[in-house]
Amino acid sequence: MKDHATSLDLDGPLPADALGDMSSYHVILAGEQHDKRDSLRAKRLLVTGLREQCGVHRLILEVGVGAGIVLDRYLQTGDDAYLQFYLDQIAGTSGCTQDYCEYAQALAAYNIKLDKEDRLHADGVDVDHQPVLWAAGLLLLAEEVGQVDLSSPDDAETEGVVRNLEDIRDGRIIDPKQIKDIYDQIEQLAQEDASCMQSLFGDELLLGRRVIESMGQAFHFYNDLNGDTTTEYRDQVMYENLCALIERYPEERFFGQLGGAHTMCAAFEGQEVDGSSLAMRLGAQGSPVRDAVCSIFYAYAGASSLDEVSQAMIDGELLAPWRGNETAFDLAAKGSPFMASTCLVREPERADAVTTDFFQKLFLLDSALTTPL
């Protein structure tokens, strides 16, 4: 392992040789545990380092398409009202932490200092778990398009859509059935290509439709699939949304840090998702980025061993000398045994599998937990 190891300072810049040759990758994924402090420290390191070293400007977020618009507005403005609004909606989840707040503020401060053409942009690819963020995202999109004065739309149909979305965004409508009825009405208007949809979203109508659909996907996930996190449904949604982004921005490269279950490139016994992960779909026949996907595995360790989740997934004995020191391992370097013979992953489905079938880079991080807000 020592031939492939680079020491990391998570509060500093990304070392130029930490990841090795990244030139062939169109999509770069990192697989995190959501409740680990170092996940966010490593994410900041990668987001800034990949922009500066590899020209990666688009960030894939494990949030809904509408929620992603809210977070991108924060990233472009640094206005903490958008961040606080987002945090209010995800209160009580693993994402609502002091660590996330500090990460987001640092990234926004970094971004707004850049020239506009060189800035980072954020895109949500998941289902929209929070209707308030979904409604807020649609309204922000309409505001950005700027064809309609949202304070006084010209026609009753458009005004009805805007006022209903404002009522959801501002918490005046919270009943799930009412929200579902409003979604159904808006989705029907989108299907009919109604003039109010053209007025609200203009040249961004395709994105508007994707935001609208994201709420329907959330209803299916929670109402029909009972919010089952082992289902591959969300991975399919994320794949379709990412493919739409790749089609829209064919010259751009993408980085996304998601739950580790979504970023493994091959199947193994005991995997969390029952089916194909996002990374598997991106690497499959028919994908627009087949053979151009990099996955970075985050392993977490205390002083004496890997944490329980990491230990269940990989054999950590080879990492023992680096425990207590944040370290990057380029497993896909030329001549690496992890490409030819050695498999760190426990119980791969294929007997001849090697480590880089599952991930090409590995970060060893501290296992300390995040601090809830």
Coordinates of C-alpha atoms in Angstrom, one line a residue:
M1 CA 0.0 0.0 0.0
K2 CA 2.9 2.4 0.7
D3 CA 3.6 2.7 -3.0
H4 CA 0.1 4.2 -3.5
A5 CA -0.3 6.3 -0.4
T6 CA -0.3 10.1 0.0
S7 CA -0.7 11.8 3.3
L8 CA -3.7 14.3 3.5
D9 CA -4.2 17.5 5.4
L10 CA -8.0 17.8 5.3
D11 CA -7.8 21.5 6.1
G12 CA -5.3 22.2 3.4
P13 CA -5.1 21.8 -0.4
L14 CA -5.4 18.5 -2.2
P15 CA -1.9 17.2 -2.9
A16 CA -1.3 17.1 -6.7
D17 CA -0.4 13.4 -6.7
A18 CA -3.1 12.2 -4.2
L19 CA -5.5 10.8 -6.9
G20 CA -3.1 10.0 -9.7
D21 CA -4.2 10.4 -13.3
M22 CA -7.8 11.6 -13.4
S23 CA -7.9 12.7 -17.1
S24 CA -10.0 9.9 -18.3
Y25 CA -12.9 10.3 -15.8
H26 CA -16.0 12.2 -16.7
V27 CA -17.9 11.4 -13.4
I28 CA -16.1 11.1 -10.1
L29 CA -18.0 9.7 -7.1
A30 CA -17.0 9.5 -3.5
G31 CA -18.8 7.1 -1.1
E32 CA -19.3 8.5 2.4
Q33 CA -20.9 7.5 5.7
H34 CA -23.3 10.5 6.4
D35 CA -22.6 10.6 10.1
K36 CA -18.8 11.0 10.0
R37 CA -17.1 14.4 10.5
D38 CA -14.3 13.7 8.1
S39 CA -16.7 13.0 5.3
L40 CA -17.3 16.7 5.0
R41 CA -13.7 17.7 5.5
A42 CA -12.7 15.3 2.7
K43 CA -15.6 16.6 0.5
R44 CA -14.3 20.2 0.8
L45 CA -10.8 19.0 -0.1
L46 CA -12.1 17.1 -3.2
V47 CA -14.5 19.8 -4.3
T48 CA -11.9 22.5 -4.3
G49 CA -9.0 20.3 -5.4
L50 CA -10.9 18.8 -8.4
R51 CA -12.0 22.2 -9.5
E52 CA -8.4 23.6 -9.3
Q53 CA -6.6 20.6 -10.7
C54 CA -9.1 18.9 -13.0
G55 CA -11.6 21.6 -14.0
V56 CA -14.6 19.9 -12.3
H57 CA -17.3 22.6 -11.9
R58 CA -20.5 20.6 -11.4
L59 CA -21.4 19.0 -8.1
I60 CA -23.9 16.2 -7.9
L61 CA -25.9 16.3 -4.6
E62 CA -27.8 13.5 -2.9
V63 CA -30.8 15.8 -2.6
G64 CA -33.9 16.4 -4.7
V65 CA -33.8 18.3 -8.0
G66 CA -35.7 21.2 -6.4
A67 CA -33.6 21.2 -3.2
G68 CA -30.5 21.3 -5.4
I69 CA -31.8 24.6 -6.9
V70 CA -32.0 26.1 -3.4
L71 CA -28.5 24.9 -2.5
D72 CA -27.1 26.2 -5.8
R73 CA -28.6 29.6 -5.1
Y74 CA -26.8 29.6 -1.8
L75 CA -23.6 28.5 -3.5
Q76 CA -23.8 31.4 -5.9
T77 CA -24.8 34.1 -3.4
G78 CA -23.4 33.1 0.0
D79 CA -26.7 34.4 1.5
D80 CA -27.1 32.4 4.7
A81 CA -30.9 32.7 4.5
Y82 CA -30.9 30.0 1.9
L83 CA -28.7 27.7 4.0
Q84 CA -30.8 28.3 7.1
F85 CA -34.0 27.6 5.1
Y86 CA -32.5 24.3 3.8
L87 CA -31.3 23.3 7.3
D88 CA -34.8 24.0 8.8
Q89 CA -36.3 21.6 6.3
I90 CA -33.8 18.7 7.0
A91 CA -33.9 19.2 10.8
G92 CA -33.5 15.8 12.6
T93 CA -31.8 14.1 9.7
S94 CA -28.2 13.0 9.5
G95 CA -27.4 15.9 7.2
C96 CA -28.4 18.6 9.7
T97 CA -25.1 19.0 11.6
Q98 CA -22.8 21.8 12.7
D99 CA -20.2 20.2 10.5
Y100 CA -22.4 20.5 7.4
C101 CA -23.2 24.1 8.2
E102 CA -19.5 24.9 8.4
Y103 CA -18.7 23.0 5.2
A104 CA -21.4 24.8 3.3
Q105 CA -20.4 28.2 4.5
A106 CA -16.8 27.6 3.7
L107 CA -17.6 26.4 0.2
A108 CA -19.9 29.3 -0.6
A109 CA -17.3 31.8 0.7
Y110 CA -14.8 30.1 -1.6
N111 CA -17.1 30.1 -4.6
I112 CA -18.3 33.7 -4.6
K113 CA -14.7 34.9 -4.7
L114 CA -14.3 33.1 -8.1
D115 CA -15.1 34.7 -11.5
K116 CA -18.7 33.7 -12.4
E117 CA -17.6 31.6 -15.4
D118 CA -15.2 29.6 -13.2
R119 CA -17.6 28.9 -10.3
L120 CA -18.9 25.7 -8.9
H121 CA -22.6 24.7 -9.6
A122 CA -24.7 22.3 -7.6
D123 CA -27.3 19.9 -9.0
G124 CA -29.7 17.7 -7.0
V125 CA -30.2 14.2 -8.6
D126 CA -32.3 12.4 -5.9
V127 CA -36.1 12.4 -5.3
D128 CA -37.3 15.5 -3.5
H129 CA -37.7 14.3 0.0
Q130 CA -39.0 17.6 1.4
P131 CA -42.0 19.2 -0.4
V132 CA -41.1 22.6 1.0
L133 CA -37.7 22.5 -0.8
W134 CA -39.3 21.2 -3.9
A135 CA -41.8 24.1 -4.0
A136 CA -39.0 26.6 -3.2
G137 CA -36.8 25.2 -6.0
L138 CA -39.6 25.6 -8.6
L139 CA -40.2 29.2 -7.5
L140 CA -36.5 30.0 -7.6
L141 CA -36.3 28.5 -11.1
A142 CA -39.2 30.6 -12.3
E143 CA -37.6 33.7 -10.7
E144 CA -34.3 33.0 -12.5
V145 CA -36.1 32.6 -15.8
G146 CA -37.7 36.0 -15.1
Q147 CA -40.6 35.8 -17.6
V148 CA -43.3 36.2 -15.0
D149 CA -43.6 38.7 -12.1
L150 CA -44.3 36.2 -9.4
S151 CA -46.0 38.8 -7.2
S152 CA -48.7 39.4 -9.8
P153 CA -48.9 36.8 -12.6
D154 CA -50.8 37.9 -15.7
D155 CA -53.3 35.0 -15.8
A156 CA -55.3 33.0 -13.3
E157 CA -53.8 29.6 -14.1
T158 CA -50.3 30.8 -13.6
E159 CA -51.2 32.7 -10.4
G160 CA -52.9 29.5 -9.1
V161 CA -49.7 27.5 -9.6
V162 CA -47.5 30.2 -8.0
R163 CA -49.7 30.8 -4.9
N164 CA -50.0 27.0 -4.3
L165 CA -46.3 26.6 -4.4
E166 CA -45.8 29.6 -2.1
D167 CA -48.3 28.1 0.3
I168 CA -46.3 24.9 0.4
R169 CA -42.9 26.7 0.6
D170 CA -44.1 29.0 3.4
G171 CA -45.8 26.2 5.5
R172 CA -49.4 27.3 5.0
I173 CA -50.1 23.9 3.4
I174 CA -48.6 21.0 5.2
D175 CA -51.2 18.2 4.7
P176 CA -49.7 15.5 2.6
K177 CA -53.0 15.0 0.7
Q178 CA -53.2 18.6 -0.2
I179 CA -49.6 18.6 -1.3
K180 CA -50.3 15.6 -3.5
D181 CA -53.3 17.2 -5.0
I182 CA -51.3 20.3 -5.9
Y183 CA -48.5 18.2 -7.3
D184 CA -51.1 16.3 -9.4
Q185 CA -52.5 19.6 -10.8
I186 CA -49.1 20.9 -11.7
E187 CA -47.9 17.6 -13.2
Q188 CA -51.0 17.6 -15.4
L189 CA -50.3 21.1 -16.6
A190 CA -46.8 20.0 -17.4
Q191 CA -48.0 17.0 -19.3
E192 CA -50.4 19.2 -21.3
D193 CA -47.7 21.7 -22.0
A194 CA -49.9 24.3 -20.7
S195 CA -49.1 28.0 -21.4
C196 CA -48.5 28.7 -17.7
M197 CA -45.6 26.2 -17.7
Q198 CA -44.1 27.9 -20.7
S199 CA -44.5 31.3 -19.0
L200 CA -43.0 30.2 -15.7
F201 CA -40.0 28.2 -17.0
G202 CA -39.4 29.4 -20.6
D203 CA -36.1 28.0 -21.9
E204 CA -35.7 26.0 -18.7
L205 CA -39.0 24.1 -19.2
L206 CA -37.2 20.7 -19.4
L207 CA -35.6 21.4 -16.0
G208 CA -38.9 22.6 -14.7
R209 CA -40.4 19.3 -15.7
R210 CA -37.6 17.4 -14.0
V211 CA -38.2 19.3 -10.8
I212 CA -42.0 18.6 -11.0
E213 CA -41.3 14.9 -11.7
S214 CA -38.9 14.7 -8.7
M215 CA -41.9 15.2 -6.3
G216 CA -43.9 12.5 -8.0
Q217 CA -40.9 10.2 -7.6
A218 CA -40.8 11.0 -3.9
F219 CA -44.5 10.1 -3.6
H220 CA -43.8 6.8 -5.2
F221 CA -40.7 6.1 -3.0
Y222 CA -42.5 6.9 0.2
N223 CA -46.1 5.8 -0.6
D224 CA -45.6 2.8 -2.8
L225 CA -42.1 1.6 -1.7
N226 CA -42.6 2.6 2.0
G227 CA -39.3 4.6 1.9
D228 CA -37.3 1.3 1.6
T229 CA -33.7 2.4 1.4
T230 CA -32.6 -1.0 0.1
T231 CA -34.5 -0.6 -3.1
E232 CA -32.6 0.4 -6.2
Y233 CA -35.4 2.9 -7.2
R234 CA -33.5 6.0 -6.0
D235 CA -30.3 4.9 -7.8
Q236 CA -32.4 4.6 -11.0
V237 CA -33.8 8.2 -10.4
M238 CA -30.3 9.5 -9.7
Y239 CA -28.9 7.8 -12.9
E240 CA -31.7 9.3 -15.1
N241 CA -31.2 12.8 -13.6
L242 CA -27.4 12.6 -14.0
C243 CA -27.7 11.5 -17.6
A244 CA -29.9 14.5 -18.2
L245 CA -27.2 16.7 -16.8
I246 CA -24.5 15.0 -18.8
E247 CA -26.6 15.6 -22.0
R248 CA -27.1 19.3 -21.0
Y249 CA -23.4 19.9 -20.1
P250 CA -21.5 17.5 -22.4
E251 CA -18.2 19.3 -21.9
E252 CA -18.4 19.4 -18.1
R253 CA -17.1 16.9 -15.6
F254 CA -19.0 16.0 -12.4
F255 CA -18.2 15.2 -8.8
G256 CA -20.7 13.8 -6.4
Q257 CA -20.2 12.6 -2.8
L258 CA -23.1 10.3 -1.9
G259 CA -23.8 7.5 0.5
G260 CA -21.4 4.7 -0.1
A261 CA -24.1 2.3 -1.2
H262 CA -24.6 4.4 -4.3
T263 CA -21.0 4.5 -5.4
M264 CA -19.7 1.0 -5.5
C265 CA -19.0 0.0 -9.1
A266 CA -19.6 -3.8 -8.7
A267 CA -21.8 -6.1 -6.6
F268 CA -20.8 -7.8 -3.4
E269 CA -22.6 -9.9 -0.8
G270 CA -24.2 -7.9 1.9
Q271 CA -24.4 -4.7 -0.1
E272 CA -27.0 -2.2 1.1
V273 CA -28.8 -1.6 -2.2
D274 CA -30.7 -4.6 -3.5
G275 CA -29.8 -4.2 -7.2
S276 CA -27.6 -1.9 -9.3
S277 CA -26.1 1.2 -7.6
L278 CA -25.7 4.5 -9.4
A279 CA -22.1 3.8 -10.1
M280 CA -22.9 0.3 -11.5
R281 CA -25.5 1.9 -13.9
L282 CA -23.0 4.6 -15.0
G283 CA -20.5 1.8 -15.9
A284 CA -23.0 -0.4 -17.7
Q285 CA -23.8 -0.8 -21.4
G286 CA -25.7 2.2 -22.7
S287 CA -24.4 4.7 -20.2
P288 CA -23.1 8.0 -21.7
V289 CA -20.0 7.8 -19.4
R290 CA -19.3 4.0 -19.5
D291 CA -15.6 3.5 -18.7
A292 CA -15.2 7.1 -17.5
V293 CA -16.4 6.7 -13.9
C294 CA -14.1 6.9 -10.9
S295 CA -15.3 5.8 -7.5
I296 CA -13.5 6.9 -4.2
F297 CA -14.1 4.7 -1.2
Y298 CA -14.1 6.3 2.2
A299 CA -12.8 3.9 5.0
Y300 CA -13.1 5.2 8.5
A301 CA -10.8 4.1 11.4
G302 CA -10.2 4.7 15.0
A303 CA -6.9 4.1 16.8
S304 CA -7.1 0.3 16.7
S305 CA -9.4 -0.8 13.8
L306 CA -11.7 0.3 11.0
D307 CA -15.2 1.3 12.1
E308 CA -17.9 -1.4 11.9
V309 CA -19.3 -0.4 8.6
S310 CA -16.0 -0.1 6.8
Q311 CA -14.8 -3.4 8.4
A312 CA -17.9 -5.2 7.1
M313 CA -17.1 -4.1 3.5
I314 CA -13.4 -4.3 3.2
D315 CA -10.4 -6.1 4.7
G316 CA -8.6 -3.4 6.6
E317 CA -5.5 -5.2 7.6
L318 CA -3.4 -3.6 4.8
L319 CA -4.5 -0.1 6.1
A320 CA -3.3 -0.7 9.7
P321 CA 0.0 1.3 9.4
W322 CA -2.0 4.4 8.4
R323 CA -4.7 4.3 11.0
G324 CA -4.8 7.7 12.8
N325 CA -3.5 9.5 9.7
E326 CA -5.8 10.7 6.9
T327 CA -4.4 9.2 3.7
A328 CA -5.3 8.8 0.0
F329 CA -4.5 5.6 -1.9
D330 CA -4.4 5.6 -5.7
L331 CA -5.3 2.0 -6.3
A332 CA -5.6 2.4 -10.1
A333 CA -2.0 3.5 -10.6
K334 CA 0.0 1.8 -13.3
G335 CA 1.3 -1.6 -12.1
S336 CA -1.0 -1.6 -9.1
P337 CA -1.8 -5.1 -7.7
F338 CA -5.3 -3.8 -6.9
M339 CA -6.0 -3.8 -10.6
A340 CA -4.7 -7.3 -11.3
S341 CA -4.9 -9.6 -8.3
T342 CA -5.7 -8.1 -4.9
C343 CA -9.3 -7.6 -3.7
L344 CA -9.9 -5.6 -0.6
V345 CA -13.7 -6.0 -0.8
R346 CA -15.1 -8.8 1.3
E347 CA -17.3 -11.4 -0.5
P348 CA -17.4 -10.1 -4.0
E349 CA -20.0 -11.7 -6.2
R350 CA -17.4 -12.6 -8.8
A351 CA -14.5 -14.9 -7.6
D352 CA -12.0 -13.2 -10.0
A353 CA -12.9 -9.6 -8.9
V354 CA -10.2 -7.1 -8.0
T355 CA -10.4 -4.0 -5.9
T356 CA -10.6 -1.6 -8.8
D357 CA -13.7 -3.3 -10.1
F358 CA -15.4 -1.7 -7.0
F359 CA -13.5 1.5 -6.5
Q360 CA -10.3 3.1 -7.9
K361 CA -9.2 5.3 -5.0
L362 CA -9.5 5.0 -1.3
F363 CA -9.4 7.6 1.5
L364 CA -8.6 6.5 5.0
L365 CA -10.4 8.9 7.4
D366 CA -11.0 9.4 11.1
S367 CA -14.2 7.7 12.4
A368 CA -15.3 10.6 14.7
L369 CA -19.0 11.5 14.4
T370 CA -20.6 14.7 13.3
T371 CA -22.2 17.2 15.7
P372 CA -26.0 17.6 15.3
L373 CA -27.3 21.1 15.2

